[in-house]
Amino acid sequence: MASHKLCMIPGPIEFHEDVLQAMATPATSHVAPNFIPVLGESIELLRQILFTSGQPFIIAGSGTLGWDMTASNLVEAGEDVLVCNSGYFGDRFGECLETYGAKVTHLRVPIGEAPKLDDVAAALKTKKFKAITITHVDTSTGVLADIKGIANVVRKESPETLVVVDGVCSVGSEEIRMDAWGIDVVITASQKALGAPPGLCVMGVSERAIGVFKNRKTPVPNYYANWNRWLPIMNAYEARKPSYFATPAVQNIFALNVSLKQIVAQGIEKRFAVHKEASAKAKKFIHDLGLKLVPTSLEHAANGMSAVYYPEGVAATDLLPKLAAHGIVAAGGLHVEIAPKYFRIGHMGISVTEPERGHLDATLNALKASLAECGYKGAL
Ligand code: PMP
């Protein structure tokens, strides 16, 4: 791979040489006999990774397309949706839902907090919600929501409400068990912990949600995102048959397939554990430097990323260029209310599952050195 600064942001992440190699597949028809089984197998692998018997979708686009798919296929205009909002991505998902006519109620938490189960239960009592959305890891705050606990509350309080998880920053780095936990939709994208380049929207949809979709009363108010068009395509590829609605991103799917096979071969349970260990190491290092995390407790801090406040006297304009000079690309703040006050580091995928690459150590050492160069004395 060409030498480059390490991309240690919360996605896109560093990907494996074999994944990069797969992007170099020569021009291939989307109905070629060497492509059909690759998409078919990727759909099957996703069922294993998401622990679901439901319907995976792999469609050219990004994570945002998953919001459009959910909002236009599962919700009808005028229906209520409860958005568990722990940051920037809750606001944006809410906007997307409203675009298709949903009536959105935001259950907002203070910055750095995670949604509380009692508050979710109370909100569910106020009206009948067609769906509840939860940002599993809000990439703007690094907060990890308790999707298992929330799904359990939904089952008790409002069993018909569809449980939708925005897992763009969590699938592949955080534990998710769709069927066992009663989750109806998981949305993600190729460029985060699934370990492939950007370009694909990836979803898992429960059989129950597909049933709700099939029974909708009004037409789907979308052309490209319409599951009536995509379901036959996903089914055909899985049956290893050619089919066409809109051209799949052939090379991206070759690359995703390599990464999904690596994830399954390595063991999904092990992957969860490795991300937890790496995150604990990163967060201890950050704490020992005297810095404070945006999440208010380690109990609800994501395992695939860390959002960290700058110490007194250090600003984004100081630290990020210094990190880059050490060969590390980190991200600035995103949550509008605190954006200039914090930065974000990703620790997902091969950067943690293959520690011999030294990505995390290089990042943490560069952080320490860069802070010193910024004049920070703190606990260095
Ligand atoms: N949800 C979350 C939690 C995200 O982190 C992101 C991207 N950072 C998105 C949705 C949108 O995904 P994309 O940028 O791939 O469209």
mmCIF file of C-alpha atoms and ligand atoms in Angstrom:
data_model
loop_
_atom_site.group_PDB
_atom_site.id
_atom_site.type_symbol
_atom_site.label_atom_id
_atom_site.label_comp_id
_atom_site.label_asym_id
_atom_site.label_seq_id
_atom_site.Cartn_x
_atom_site.Cartn_y
_atom_site.Cartn_z
ATOM 1 C CA MET A 1 0.000 0.000 0.000
ATOM 2 C CA ALA A 2 1.282 3.497 -0.778
ATOM 3 C CA SER A 3 2.669 5.168 2.311
ATOM 4 C CA HIS A 4 0.142 7.566 3.714
ATOM 5 C CA LYS A 5 -0.868 9.289 6.922
ATOM 6 C CA LEU A 6 -2.853 6.866 9.091
ATOM 7 C CA CYS A 7 -6.549 7.579 8.811
ATOM 8 C CA MET A 8 -7.465 7.334 12.503
ATOM 9 C CA ILE A 9 -10.806 9.134 12.322
ATOM 10 C CA PRO A 10 -14.120 7.464 13.216
ATOM 11 C CA GLY A 11 -14.526 6.393 9.603
ATOM 12 C CA PRO A 12 -13.408 6.003 6.890
ATOM 13 C CA ILE A 13 -10.917 3.734 8.628
ATOM 14 C CA GLU A 14 -7.715 2.014 7.600
ATOM 15 C CA PHE A 15 -8.435 -1.080 5.532
ATOM 16 C CA HIS A 16 -6.523 -4.257 4.745
ATOM 17 C CA GLU A 17 -4.206 -4.618 1.725
ATOM 18 C CA ASP A 18 -6.387 -7.477 0.446
ATOM 19 C CA VAL A 19 -9.428 -5.182 0.610
ATOM 20 C CA LEU A 20 -7.551 -2.530 -1.367
ATOM 21 C CA GLN A 21 -6.437 -5.178 -3.870
ATOM 22 C CA ALA A 22 -10.074 -6.192 -4.398
ATOM 23 C CA MET A 23 -10.884 -2.604 -5.397
ATOM 24 C CA ALA A 24 -8.476 -3.135 -8.319
ATOM 25 C CA THR A 25 -10.635 -5.881 -9.873
ATOM 26 C CA PRO A 26 -10.714 -5.247 -13.644
ATOM 27 C CA ALA A 27 -13.943 -4.081 -15.274
ATOM 28 C CA THR A 28 -16.540 -6.719 -14.482
ATOM 29 C CA SER A 29 -20.170 -6.964 -15.524
ATOM 30 C CA HIS A 30 -22.577 -6.686 -12.620
ATOM 31 C CA VAL A 31 -24.197 -9.897 -13.898
ATOM 32 C CA ALA A 32 -20.908 -11.750 -14.505
ATOM 33 C CA PRO A 33 -20.621 -15.280 -13.107
ATOM 34 C CA ASN A 34 -17.622 -14.174 -11.027
ATOM 35 C CA PHE A 35 -19.544 -11.269 -9.450
ATOM 36 C CA ILE A 36 -22.982 -12.706 -8.696
ATOM 37 C CA PRO A 37 -21.736 -15.125 -5.997
ATOM 38 C CA VAL A 38 -19.651 -12.373 -4.399
ATOM 39 C CA LEU A 39 -22.712 -10.228 -3.711
ATOM 40 C CA GLY A 40 -24.721 -13.338 -2.834
ATOM 41 C CA GLU A 41 -22.119 -14.464 -0.305
ATOM 42 C CA SER A 42 -21.782 -10.952 1.153
ATOM 43 C CA ILE A 43 -25.517 -10.951 1.894
ATOM 44 C CA GLU A 44 -25.126 -14.290 3.693
ATOM 45 C CA LEU A 45 -22.084 -13.085 5.654
ATOM 46 C CA LEU A 46 -24.022 -10.051 6.853
ATOM 47 C CA ARG A 47 -26.647 -12.314 8.407
ATOM 48 C CA GLN A 48 -23.862 -13.870 10.490
ATOM 49 C CA ILE A 49 -22.327 -10.533 11.449
ATOM 50 C CA LEU A 50 -25.687 -9.019 12.468
ATOM 51 C CA PHE A 51 -26.957 -12.247 14.075
ATOM 52 C CA THR A 52 -30.177 -12.140 12.085
ATOM 53 C CA SER A 53 -32.337 -14.317 9.919
ATOM 54 C CA GLY A 54 -33.703 -11.124 8.359
ATOM 55 C CA GLN A 55 -33.004 -9.457 5.035
ATOM 56 C CA PRO A 56 -29.658 -7.768 4.399
ATOM 57 C CA PHE A 57 -29.330 -5.019 1.774
ATOM 58 C CA ILE A 58 -26.056 -3.931 0.150
ATOM 59 C CA ILE A 59 -26.660 -0.921 -2.066
ATOM 60 C CA ALA A 60 -24.439 1.720 -3.641
ATOM 61 C CA GLY A 61 -24.636 4.800 -1.464
ATOM 62 C CA SER A 62 -23.505 5.693 2.031
ATOM 63 C CA GLY A 63 -24.933 5.306 5.528
ATOM 64 C CA THR A 64 -27.294 8.206 4.892
ATOM 65 C CA LEU A 65 -29.090 6.119 2.279
ATOM 66 C CA GLY A 66 -30.033 3.784 5.143
ATOM 67 C CA TRP A 67 -31.948 6.664 6.738
ATOM 68 C CA ASP A 68 -33.788 7.313 3.460
ATOM 69 C CA MET A 69 -34.527 3.593 3.071
ATOM 70 C CA THR A 70 -35.946 3.412 6.593
ATOM 71 C CA ALA A 71 -37.905 6.653 6.391
ATOM 72 C CA SER A 72 -39.414 5.961 2.974
ATOM 73 C CA ASN A 73 -40.100 2.214 3.247
ATOM 74 C CA LEU A 74 -41.110 1.660 6.859
ATOM 75 C CA VAL A 75 -42.803 4.900 7.874
ATOM 76 C CA GLU A 76 -45.833 6.457 6.194
ATOM 77 C CA ALA A 77 -46.569 10.186 6.128
ATOM 78 C CA GLY A 78 -48.199 11.350 9.349
ATOM 79 C CA GLU A 79 -46.902 8.474 11.485
ATOM 80 C CA ASP A 80 -45.008 9.183 14.691
ATOM 81 C CA VAL A 81 -41.361 8.281 15.190
ATOM 82 C CA LEU A 82 -39.394 8.605 18.422
ATOM 83 C CA VAL A 83 -35.756 9.578 17.852
ATOM 84 C CA CYS A 84 -33.411 8.791 20.752
ATOM 85 C CA ASN A 85 -31.089 11.679 20.135
ATOM 86 C CA SER A 86 -27.588 11.637 21.597
ATOM 87 C CA GLY A 87 -26.025 14.105 19.177
ATOM 88 C CA TYR A 88 -25.596 15.315 15.626
ATOM 89 C CA PHE A 89 -26.714 12.100 13.941
ATOM 90 C CA GLY A 90 -30.024 11.981 15.825
ATOM 91 C CA ASP A 91 -30.808 15.490 14.520
ATOM 92 C CA ARG A 92 -29.964 14.468 10.956
ATOM 93 C CA PHE A 93 -31.911 11.177 11.055
ATOM 94 C CA GLY A 94 -34.886 13.145 12.404
ATOM 95 C CA GLU A 95 -34.589 15.586 9.469
ATOM 96 C CA CYS A 96 -34.551 12.683 7.018
ATOM 97 C CA LEU A 97 -37.671 11.145 8.594
ATOM 98 C CA GLU A 98 -39.479 14.490 8.397
ATOM 99 C CA THR A 99 -38.575 14.759 4.721
ATOM 100 C CA TYR A 100 -40.918 11.823 4.100
ATOM 101 C CA GLY A 101 -43.686 13.210 6.302
ATOM 102 C CA ALA A 102 -42.998 11.443 9.610
ATOM 103 C CA LYS A 103 -43.921 13.279 12.811
ATOM 104 C CA VAL A 104 -40.715 13.192 14.818
ATOM 105 C CA THR A 105 -40.414 13.453 18.593
ATOM 106 C CA HIS A 106 -36.825 13.858 19.792
ATOM 107 C CA LEU A 107 -35.843 12.334 23.109
ATOM 108 C CA ARG A 108 -32.730 14.431 23.626
ATOM 109 C CA VAL A 109 -30.047 13.787 26.224
ATOM 110 C CA PRO A 110 -27.466 16.276 27.515
ATOM 111 C CA ILE A 111 -24.166 16.183 25.602
ATOM 112 C CA GLY A 112 -22.149 13.148 26.648
ATOM 113 C CA GLU A 113 -25.091 11.304 28.193
ATOM 114 C CA ALA A 114 -26.808 8.200 26.807
ATOM 115 C CA PRO A 115 -30.586 7.752 26.559
ATOM 116 C CA LYS A 116 -32.022 6.467 29.854
ATOM 117 C CA LEU A 117 -34.333 3.455 29.810
ATOM 118 C CA ASP A 118 -36.903 5.111 32.100
ATOM 119 C CA ASP A 119 -37.091 8.145 29.807
ATOM 120 C CA VAL A 120 -37.598 5.894 26.785
ATOM 121 C CA ALA A 121 -40.369 4.019 28.622
ATOM 122 C CA ALA A 122 -42.047 7.308 29.586
ATOM 123 C CA ALA A 123 -41.831 8.666 26.022
ATOM 124 C CA LEU A 124 -43.330 5.464 24.618
ATOM 125 C CA LYS A 125 -46.358 5.960 26.901
ATOM 126 C CA THR A 126 -47.188 9.359 25.394
ATOM 127 C CA LYS A 127 -48.387 8.121 21.982
ATOM 128 C CA LYS A 128 -48.197 5.250 19.543
ATOM 129 C CA PHE A 129 -44.918 5.352 17.675
ATOM 130 C CA LYS A 130 -44.476 3.498 14.408
ATOM 131 C CA ALA A 131 -40.748 3.315 15.037
ATOM 132 C CA ILE A 132 -38.071 4.303 17.493
ATOM 133 C CA THR A 133 -34.595 5.164 16.229
ATOM 134 C CA ILE A 134 -31.447 4.880 18.295
ATOM 135 C CA THR A 135 -27.992 6.026 17.253
ATOM 136 C CA HIS A 136 -25.938 3.135 18.596
ATOM 137 C CA VAL A 137 -22.739 5.170 18.624
ATOM 138 C CA ASP A 138 -23.250 8.853 18.004
ATOM 139 C CA THR A 139 -20.053 9.664 16.141
ATOM 140 C CA SER A 140 -20.324 13.295 17.232
ATOM 141 C CA THR A 141 -20.091 12.454 20.945
ATOM 142 C CA GLY A 142 -18.660 8.929 21.126
ATOM 143 C CA VAL A 143 -21.673 7.950 23.241
ATOM 144 C CA LEU A 144 -22.758 4.307 23.121
ATOM 145 C CA ALA A 145 -26.490 3.711 23.568
ATOM 146 C CA ASP A 146 -27.836 0.602 25.295
ATOM 147 C CA ILE A 147 -29.741 -0.768 22.306
ATOM 148 C CA LYS A 148 -30.372 -4.110 24.000
ATOM 149 C CA GLY A 149 -31.953 -2.387 27.010
ATOM 150 C CA ILE A 150 -33.952 0.037 24.855
ATOM 151 C CA ALA A 151 -35.258 -2.762 22.606
ATOM 152 C CA ASN A 152 -36.346 -4.579 25.751
ATOM 153 C CA VAL A 153 -38.235 -1.513 26.987
ATOM 154 C CA VAL A 154 -39.933 -1.184 23.585
ATOM 155 C CA ARG A 155 -41.023 -4.829 23.718
ATOM 156 C CA LYS A 156 -42.659 -4.210 27.105
ATOM 157 C CA GLU A 157 -44.174 -0.774 26.494
ATOM 158 C CA SER A 158 -45.050 -0.803 22.808
ATOM 159 C CA PRO A 159 -44.295 -4.151 21.147
ATOM 160 C CA GLU A 160 -45.469 -3.067 17.692
ATOM 161 C CA THR A 161 -43.018 -0.173 17.488
ATOM 162 C CA LEU A 162 -40.197 -0.987 15.086
ATOM 163 C CA VAL A 163 -36.737 -0.738 16.646
ATOM 164 C CA VAL A 164 -34.347 0.982 14.237
ATOM 165 C CA VAL A 165 -30.641 1.205 15.061
ATOM 166 C CA ASP A 166 -28.295 3.604 13.313
ATOM 167 C CA GLY A 167 -25.243 1.380 13.506
ATOM 168 C CA VAL A 168 -23.109 3.328 11.042
ATOM 169 C CA CYS A 169 -20.433 3.826 13.703
ATOM 170 C CA SER A 170 -20.991 0.531 15.538
ATOM 171 C CA VAL A 171 -21.508 -2.458 13.248
ATOM 172 C CA GLY A 172 -18.287 -4.437 13.382
ATOM 173 C CA SER A 173 -16.995 -2.799 16.556
ATOM 174 C CA GLU A 174 -19.889 -3.064 19.055
ATOM 175 C CA GLU A 175 -21.965 -6.078 20.015
ATOM 176 C CA ILE A 176 -25.267 -6.235 18.103
ATOM 177 C CA ARG A 177 -27.584 -9.258 18.064
ATOM 178 C CA MET A 178 -30.526 -8.298 15.927
ATOM 179 C CA ASP A 179 -32.813 -11.294 16.431
ATOM 180 C CA ALA A 180 -32.042 -12.041 20.090
ATOM 181 C CA TRP A 181 -32.429 -8.393 21.087
ATOM 182 C CA GLY A 182 -35.537 -7.757 18.980
ATOM 183 C CA ILE A 183 -33.995 -5.180 16.656
ATOM 184 C CA ASP A 184 -35.836 -4.588 13.374
ATOM 185 C CA VAL A 185 -33.411 -2.469 11.393
ATOM 186 C CA VAL A 186 -29.666 -1.953 11.550
ATOM 187 C CA ILE A 187 -28.197 0.644 9.230
ATOM 188 C CA THR A 188 -24.507 0.860 8.472
ATOM 189 C CA ALA A 189 -21.996 1.710 5.767
ATOM 190 C CA SER A 190 -18.901 0.096 4.317
ATOM 191 C CA GLN A 191 -16.313 2.616 5.502
ATOM 192 C CA LYS A 192 -16.376 2.165 9.257
ATOM 193 C CA ALA A 193 -15.817 -1.006 11.280
ATOM 194 C CA LEU A 194 -16.838 -3.183 8.334
ATOM 195 C CA GLY A 195 -13.390 -2.248 7.047
ATOM 196 C CA ALA A 196 -13.953 -1.339 3.388
ATOM 197 C CA PRO A 197 -13.790 1.921 1.424
ATOM 198 C CA PRO A 198 -16.826 4.238 1.412
ATOM 199 C CA GLY A 199 -19.478 3.627 -1.234
ATOM 200 C CA LEU A 200 -21.955 1.117 0.166
ATOM 201 C CA CYS A 201 -25.024 1.377 2.334
ATOM 202 C CA VAL A 202 -25.407 -1.851 4.300
ATOM 203 C CA MET A 203 -28.538 -2.818 6.205
ATOM 204 C CA GLY A 204 -30.180 -5.659 8.055
ATOM 205 C CA VAL A 205 -33.994 -5.693 8.210
ATOM 206 C CA SER A 206 -36.037 -8.125 10.313
ATOM 207 C CA GLU A 207 -38.705 -10.349 8.789
ATOM 208 C CA ARG A 208 -41.212 -8.450 10.928
ATOM 209 C CA ALA A 209 -40.171 -5.110 9.414
ATOM 210 C CA ILE A 210 -40.316 -6.558 5.902
ATOM 211 C CA GLY A 211 -43.887 -7.640 6.771
ATOM 212 C CA VAL A 212 -44.734 -4.101 7.920
ATOM 213 C CA PHE A 213 -43.253 -2.764 4.679
ATOM 214 C CA LYS A 214 -45.299 -5.170 2.561
ATOM 215 C CA ASN A 215 -48.500 -4.119 4.348
ATOM 216 C CA ARG A 216 -48.047 -0.362 3.932
ATOM 217 C CA LYS A 217 -51.108 1.509 2.730
ATOM 218 C CA THR A 218 -49.455 4.251 0.677
ATOM 219 C CA PRO A 219 -46.875 3.983 -2.140
ATOM 220 C CA VAL A 220 -43.192 4.342 -1.226
ATOM 221 C CA PRO A 221 -42.387 8.036 -1.806
ATOM 222 C CA ASN A 222 -38.944 7.330 -3.254
ATOM 223 C CA TYR A 223 -37.566 5.853 -6.466
ATOM 224 C CA TYR A 224 -33.978 4.580 -5.857
ATOM 225 C CA ALA A 225 -34.524 3.624 -2.209
ATOM 226 C CA ASN A 226 -37.746 1.677 -2.820
ATOM 227 C CA TRP A 227 -37.474 -1.851 -1.390
ATOM 228 C CA ASN A 228 -40.030 -3.091 -3.924
ATOM 229 C CA ARG A 229 -37.202 -2.603 -6.402
ATOM 230 C CA TRP A 230 -34.355 -3.864 -4.224
ATOM 231 C CA LEU A 231 -35.862 -6.922 -2.518
ATOM 232 C CA PRO A 232 -36.052 -8.958 -5.752
ATOM 233 C CA ILE A 233 -32.471 -7.934 -6.547
ATOM 234 C CA MET A 234 -31.104 -9.028 -3.164
ATOM 235 C CA ASN A 235 -33.074 -12.289 -3.411
ATOM 236 C CA ALA A 236 -31.826 -12.970 -6.951
ATOM 237 C CA TYR A 237 -28.148 -12.445 -6.102
ATOM 238 C CA GLU A 238 -28.508 -14.623 -3.032
ATOM 239 C CA ALA A 239 -29.991 -17.322 -5.254
ATOM 240 C CA ARG A 240 -26.924 -16.774 -7.504
ATOM 241 C CA LYS A 241 -29.073 -15.467 -10.362
ATOM 242 C CA PRO A 242 -28.507 -12.338 -12.454
ATOM 243 C CA SER A 243 -30.905 -9.458 -11.976
ATOM 244 C CA TYR A 244 -30.918 -5.724 -12.539
ATOM 245 C CA PHE A 245 -32.460 -2.601 -11.114
ATOM 246 C CA ALA A 246 -29.563 -0.153 -10.716
ATOM 247 C CA THR A 247 -25.918 -1.048 -11.276
ATOM 248 C CA PRO A 248 -24.259 -2.336 -8.111
ATOM 249 C CA ALA A 249 -20.887 -0.867 -7.102
ATOM 250 C CA VAL A 250 -19.035 -3.963 -8.317
ATOM 251 C CA GLN A 251 -15.520 -3.172 -7.069
ATOM 252 C CA ASN A 252 -16.767 -1.876 -3.701
ATOM 253 C CA ILE A 253 -18.679 -5.125 -3.255
ATOM 254 C CA PHE A 254 -15.580 -7.196 -4.105
ATOM 255 C CA ALA A 255 -13.745 -5.223 -1.428
ATOM 256 C CA LEU A 256 -16.527 -5.497 1.156
ATOM 257 C CA ASN A 257 -16.697 -9.237 0.545
ATOM 258 C CA VAL A 258 -12.994 -9.632 1.417
ATOM 259 C CA SER A 259 -13.459 -7.667 4.609
ATOM 260 C CA LEU A 260 -16.634 -9.515 5.660
ATOM 261 C CA LYS A 261 -14.856 -12.838 5.153
ATOM 262 C CA GLN A 262 -11.959 -11.628 7.316
ATOM 263 C CA ILE A 263 -14.393 -10.521 10.043
ATOM 264 C CA VAL A 264 -16.175 -13.869 10.124
ATOM 265 C CA ALA A 265 -12.915 -15.836 9.919
ATOM 266 C CA GLN A 266 -11.474 -13.910 12.838
ATOM 267 C CA GLY A 267 -14.588 -14.573 14.931
ATOM 268 C CA ILE A 268 -17.238 -11.989 15.654
ATOM 269 C CA GLU A 269 -17.195 -12.518 19.426
ATOM 270 C CA LYS A 270 -13.429 -12.070 19.443
ATOM 271 C CA ARG A 271 -13.840 -8.904 17.414
ATOM 272 C CA PHE A 272 -16.140 -7.391 20.052
ATOM 273 C CA ALA A 273 -13.610 -8.260 22.793
ATOM 274 C CA VAL A 274 -10.633 -6.867 20.867
ATOM 275 C CA HIS A 275 -12.404 -3.546 20.269
ATOM 276 C CA LYS A 276 -13.240 -3.309 23.980
ATOM 277 C CA GLU A 277 -9.636 -3.964 24.992
ATOM 278 C CA ALA A 278 -8.232 -1.446 22.522
ATOM 279 C CA SER A 279 -10.757 1.158 23.601
ATOM 280 C CA ALA A 280 -9.941 0.622 27.287
ATOM 281 C CA LYS A 281 -6.254 1.081 26.471
ATOM 282 C CA ALA A 282 -6.911 4.275 24.487
ATOM 283 C CA LYS A 283 -9.192 5.728 27.152
ATOM 284 C CA LYS A 284 -6.749 4.952 29.968
ATOM 285 C CA PHE A 285 -3.947 6.640 28.011
ATOM 286 C CA ILE A 286 -6.158 9.686 27.418
ATOM 287 C CA HIS A 287 -7.134 9.788 31.097
ATOM 288 C CA ASP A 288 -3.511 9.431 32.196
ATOM 289 C CA LEU A 289 -2.633 12.397 29.988
ATOM 290 C CA GLY A 290 -5.117 14.400 32.060
ATOM 291 C CA LEU A 291 -7.686 14.760 29.262
ATOM 292 C CA LYS A 292 -11.453 14.378 29.600
ATOM 293 C CA LEU A 293 -13.766 12.349 27.379
ATOM 294 C CA VAL A 294 -17.010 13.765 25.981
ATOM 295 C CA PRO A 295 -19.044 10.749 27.230
ATOM 296 C CA THR A 296 -19.759 11.390 30.901
ATOM 297 C CA SER A 297 -19.077 7.781 31.887
ATOM 298 C CA LEU A 298 -16.983 4.908 30.575
ATOM 299 C CA GLU A 299 -20.161 2.821 30.949
ATOM 300 C CA HIS A 300 -21.607 4.486 27.878
ATOM 301 C CA ALA A 301 -18.467 5.307 25.906
ATOM 302 C CA ALA A 302 -18.088 3.739 22.460
ATOM 303 C CA ASN A 303 -15.446 1.070 21.888
ATOM 304 C CA GLY A 304 -14.597 2.041 18.317
ATOM 305 C CA MET A 305 -13.782 5.696 18.883
ATOM 306 C CA SER A 306 -12.943 8.284 21.513
ATOM 307 C CA ALA A 307 -14.231 11.864 21.654
ATOM 308 C CA VAL A 308 -11.873 13.949 23.791
ATOM 309 C CA TYR A 309 -11.952 17.551 25.043
ATOM 310 C CA TYR A 310 -8.858 19.621 24.325
ATOM 311 C CA PRO A 311 -7.071 20.562 27.508
ATOM 312 C CA GLU A 312 -7.037 24.206 28.537
ATOM 313 C CA GLY A 313 -4.941 26.318 26.155
ATOM 314 C CA VAL A 314 -4.908 23.815 23.265
ATOM 315 C CA ALA A 315 -7.145 24.315 20.234
ATOM 316 C CA ALA A 316 -8.074 22.273 17.171
ATOM 317 C CA THR A 317 -5.931 24.506 15.011
ATOM 318 C CA ASP A 318 -2.937 23.613 17.226
ATOM 319 C CA LEU A 319 -3.352 19.912 17.796
ATOM 320 C CA LEU A 320 -4.731 18.434 14.566
ATOM 321 C CA PRO A 321 -1.944 19.781 12.279
ATOM 322 C CA LYS A 322 0.674 18.589 14.774
ATOM 323 C CA LEU A 323 -0.867 15.108 14.815
ATOM 324 C CA ALA A 324 -0.874 15.162 11.012
ATOM 325 C CA ALA A 325 2.819 16.082 11.042
ATOM 326 C CA HIS A 326 3.320 12.904 13.107
ATOM 327 C CA GLY A 327 1.503 10.973 10.388
ATOM 328 C CA ILE A 328 -1.860 10.679 12.145
ATOM 329 C CA VAL A 329 -5.128 12.041 10.811
ATOM 330 C CA ALA A 330 -7.636 12.657 13.612
ATOM 331 C CA ALA A 331 -10.990 14.425 13.355
ATOM 332 C CA GLY A 332 -12.201 17.677 14.853
ATOM 333 C CA GLY A 333 -15.444 18.141 16.753
ATOM 334 C CA LEU A 334 -18.822 17.743 15.057
ATOM 335 C CA HIS A 335 -21.474 18.397 17.673
ATOM 336 C CA VAL A 336 -22.450 22.008 16.966
ATOM 337 C CA GLU A 337 -22.603 23.071 20.609
ATOM 338 C CA ILE A 338 -19.060 21.943 21.447
ATOM 339 C CA ALA A 339 -17.399 21.531 18.028
ATOM 340 C CA PRO A 340 -14.295 23.700 18.660
ATOM 341 C CA LYS A 341 -13.703 22.140 22.075
ATOM 342 C CA TYR A 342 -12.930 18.521 21.265
ATOM 343 C CA PHE A 343 -11.410 16.071 18.809
ATOM 344 C CA ARG A 344 -12.120 12.501 17.807
ATOM 345 C CA ILE A 345 -9.997 9.423 17.230
ATOM 346 C CA GLY A 346 -11.181 6.208 15.612
ATOM 347 C CA HIS A 347 -9.934 2.831 16.835
ATOM 348 C CA MET A 348 -11.760 0.321 14.681
ATOM 349 C CA GLY A 349 -11.023 -2.495 12.271
ATOM 350 C CA ILE A 350 -7.506 -3.586 11.385
ATOM 351 C CA SER A 351 -6.049 -0.749 13.441
ATOM 352 C CA VAL A 352 -7.090 -2.747 16.519
ATOM 353 C CA THR A 353 -7.676 -6.313 15.301
ATOM 354 C CA GLU A 354 -4.097 -6.435 13.994
ATOM 355 C CA PRO A 355 -2.208 -4.655 16.788
ATOM 356 C CA GLU A 356 1.101 -5.689 15.201
ATOM 357 C CA ARG A 357 0.472 -2.882 12.715
ATOM 358 C CA GLY A 358 1.023 -0.482 15.619
ATOM 359 C CA HIS A 359 -1.669 1.971 14.520
ATOM 360 C CA LEU A 360 -3.128 2.636 17.955
ATOM 361 C CA ASP A 361 0.253 2.920 19.674
ATOM 362 C CA ALA A 362 1.453 5.302 16.971
ATOM 363 C CA THR A 363 -1.686 7.393 17.427
ATOM 364 C CA LEU A 364 -1.447 7.586 21.207
ATOM 365 C CA ASN A 365 2.274 8.366 21.132
ATOM 366 C CA ALA A 366 1.670 11.054 18.513
ATOM 367 C CA LEU A 367 -1.061 12.511 20.710
ATOM 368 C CA LYS A 368 1.296 12.771 23.650
ATOM 369 C CA ALA A 369 4.075 14.295 21.550
ATOM 370 C CA SER A 370 1.708 16.738 19.809
ATOM 371 C CA LEU A 371 0.221 17.914 23.105
ATOM 372 C CA ALA A 372 3.735 18.596 24.385
ATOM 373 C CA GLU A 373 4.475 20.570 21.200
ATOM 374 C CA CYS A 374 1.307 22.586 21.863
ATOM 375 C CA GLY A 375 2.790 23.594 25.225
ATOM 376 C CA TYR A 376 0.489 21.356 27.253
ATOM 377 C CA LYS A 377 2.174 20.369 30.468
ATOM 378 C CA GLY A 378 -0.734 18.615 32.223
ATOM 379 C CA ALA A 379 -0.017 15.055 33.231
ATOM 380 C CA LEU A 380 2.521 14.435 30.461
HETATM 381 N N1 PMP B 1 -24.930 7.822 11.280
HETATM 382 C C1 PMP B 1 -23.788 7.864 11.981
HETATM 383 C C2 PMP B 1 -23.818 7.464 13.412
HETATM 384 C C3 PMP B 1 -22.606 8.257 11.355
HETATM 385 O O1 PMP B 1 -21.473 8.291 12.042
HETATM 386 C C4 PMP B 1 -22.619 8.616 10.000
HETATM 387 C C5 PMP B 1 -21.357 9.047 9.271
HETATM 388 N N2 PMP B 1 -20.344 9.539 10.011
HETATM 389 C C6 PMP B 1 -23.832 8.556 9.326
HETATM 390 C C7 PMP B 1 -24.957 8.142 9.986
HETATM 391 C C8 PMP B 1 -23.938 8.920 7.877
HETATM 392 O O2 PMP B 1 -23.203 8.000 7.129
HETATM 393 P P1 PMP B 1 -22.540 8.415 5.727
HETATM 394 O O3 PMP B 1 -21.611 9.534 5.992
HETATM 395 O O4 PMP B 1 -21.871 7.140 5.299
HETATM 396 O O5 PMP B 1 -23.650 8.794 4.828
#
